[in-house]
Coordinates of C-alpha atoms in Angstrom, one line a residue:
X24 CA 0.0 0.0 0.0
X25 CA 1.6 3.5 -0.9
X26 CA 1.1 6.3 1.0
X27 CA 0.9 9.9 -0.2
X28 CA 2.3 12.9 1.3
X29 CA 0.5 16.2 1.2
X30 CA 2.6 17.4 -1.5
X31 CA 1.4 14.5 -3.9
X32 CA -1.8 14.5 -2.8
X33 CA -2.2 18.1 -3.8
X34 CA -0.7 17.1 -7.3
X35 CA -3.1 14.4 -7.7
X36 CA -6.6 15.7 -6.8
X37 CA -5.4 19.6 -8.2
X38 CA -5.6 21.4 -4.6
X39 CA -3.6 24.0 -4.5
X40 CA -3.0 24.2 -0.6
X41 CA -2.7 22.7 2.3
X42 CA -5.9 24.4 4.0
X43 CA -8.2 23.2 0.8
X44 CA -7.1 19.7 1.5
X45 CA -7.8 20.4 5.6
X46 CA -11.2 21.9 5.0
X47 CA -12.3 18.9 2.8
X48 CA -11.5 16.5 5.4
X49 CA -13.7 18.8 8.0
X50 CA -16.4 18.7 5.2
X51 CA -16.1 15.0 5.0
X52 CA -15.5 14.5 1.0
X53 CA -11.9 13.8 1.9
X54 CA -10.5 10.7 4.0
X55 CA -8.5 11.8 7.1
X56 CA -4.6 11.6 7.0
X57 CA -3.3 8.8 8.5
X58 CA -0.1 9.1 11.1
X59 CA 3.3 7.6 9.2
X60 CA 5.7 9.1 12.1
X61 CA 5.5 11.9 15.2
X62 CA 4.9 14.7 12.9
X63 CA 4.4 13.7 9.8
X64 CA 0.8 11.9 8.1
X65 CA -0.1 10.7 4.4
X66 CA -3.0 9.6 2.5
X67 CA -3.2 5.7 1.3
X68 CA -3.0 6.0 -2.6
X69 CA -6.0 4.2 -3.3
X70 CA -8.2 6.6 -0.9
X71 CA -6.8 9.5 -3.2
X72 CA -7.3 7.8 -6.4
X73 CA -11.5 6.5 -5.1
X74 CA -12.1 9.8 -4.3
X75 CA -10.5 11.3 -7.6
X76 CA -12.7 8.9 -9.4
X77 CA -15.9 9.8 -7.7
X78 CA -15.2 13.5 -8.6
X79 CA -14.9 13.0 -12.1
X80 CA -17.9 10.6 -12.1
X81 CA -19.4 13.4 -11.1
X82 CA -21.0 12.5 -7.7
X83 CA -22.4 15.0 -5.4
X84 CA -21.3 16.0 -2.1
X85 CA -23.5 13.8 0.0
X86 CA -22.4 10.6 -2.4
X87 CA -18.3 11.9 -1.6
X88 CA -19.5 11.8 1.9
X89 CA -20.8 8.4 1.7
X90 CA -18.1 7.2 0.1
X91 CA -15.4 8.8 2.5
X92 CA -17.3 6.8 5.6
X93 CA -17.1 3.8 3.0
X94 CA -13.2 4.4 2.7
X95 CA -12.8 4.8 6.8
X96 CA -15.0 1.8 7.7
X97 CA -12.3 -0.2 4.8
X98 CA -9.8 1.2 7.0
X99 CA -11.1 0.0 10.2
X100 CA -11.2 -3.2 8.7
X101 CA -8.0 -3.5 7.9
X102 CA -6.7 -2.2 11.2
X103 CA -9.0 -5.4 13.3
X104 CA -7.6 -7.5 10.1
X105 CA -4.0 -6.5 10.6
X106 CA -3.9 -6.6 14.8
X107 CA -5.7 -9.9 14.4
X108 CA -3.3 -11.5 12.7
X109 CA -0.4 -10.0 14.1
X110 CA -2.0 -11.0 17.4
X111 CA -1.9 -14.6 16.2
X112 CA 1.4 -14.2 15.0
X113 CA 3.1 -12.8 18.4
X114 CA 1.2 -15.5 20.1
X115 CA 2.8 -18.4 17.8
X116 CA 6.3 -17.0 18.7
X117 CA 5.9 -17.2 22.2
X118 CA 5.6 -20.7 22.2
X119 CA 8.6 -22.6 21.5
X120 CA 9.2 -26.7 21.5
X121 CA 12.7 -27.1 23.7
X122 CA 12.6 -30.9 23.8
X123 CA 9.5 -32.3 26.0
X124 CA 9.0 -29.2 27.4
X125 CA 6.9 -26.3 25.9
X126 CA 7.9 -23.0 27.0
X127 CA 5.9 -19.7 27.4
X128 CA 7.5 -15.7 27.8
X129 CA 5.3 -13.6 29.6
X130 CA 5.2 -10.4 27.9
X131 CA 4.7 -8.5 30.7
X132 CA 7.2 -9.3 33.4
X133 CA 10.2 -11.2 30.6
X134 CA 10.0 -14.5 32.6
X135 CA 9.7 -17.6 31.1
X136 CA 7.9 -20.7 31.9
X137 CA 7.6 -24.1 31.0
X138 CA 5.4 -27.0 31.4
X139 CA 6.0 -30.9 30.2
X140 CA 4.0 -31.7 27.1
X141 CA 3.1 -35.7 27.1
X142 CA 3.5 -37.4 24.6
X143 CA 1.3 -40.2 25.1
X144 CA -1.9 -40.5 22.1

């Protein structure tokens, strides 16, 4: 997924400053930016380009709004998708096989644990 600055963002929907992209985001016909470090944000690329595409379709206000609560509910999704499954993933490392025994780091305090794993069917 690419991520657009403000510069390119202004280059591809043909605002000419920062305020015009601000005051469509308060309007809500333009997605929110989306933090990439401690002071700087970015668009995703396709957000830019669905909303370019709406404009020259020629939807109205309202539909831009619709379809900017469309584009943030996407994004949500992909969030719950993303901690999900790097959840999961974090949770699978914990757990490594040292011989018989199964052992378990505690995130919180560092420790580690271990229990015997029988391997009787």
């Amino acid at each position: 997924m690419k991520i657009l600055r403000m510069q390119a963002v202004k280059a591809e929907t043909g605002h000419r400053s920062h305020a015009s992209i601000y005051n469509a985001v308060r309007a809500g016909t333009f997605t929110k930016p989306v933090q990439i470090g401690l002071r700087a944000v970015g668009w995703p690329a396709d957000e830019v380009s669905a909303i370019n595409l709406a404009r020259v379709a020629g939807m109205s206000e309202d539909q831009l709004r619709q379809l900017v609560i469309h584009l943030h509910a996407k994004r949500a999704e992909l969030a719950t998708a993303f901690k999900g499954e790097h959840w999961a993933q974090s949770r699978q490392r914990e757990k490594v096989s040292v011989g018989s025994e199964v052992c378990r780091v505690d995130d919180r305090s560092g420790r580690s644990s271990s229990h015997a794993v029988s391997s009787a069917k």
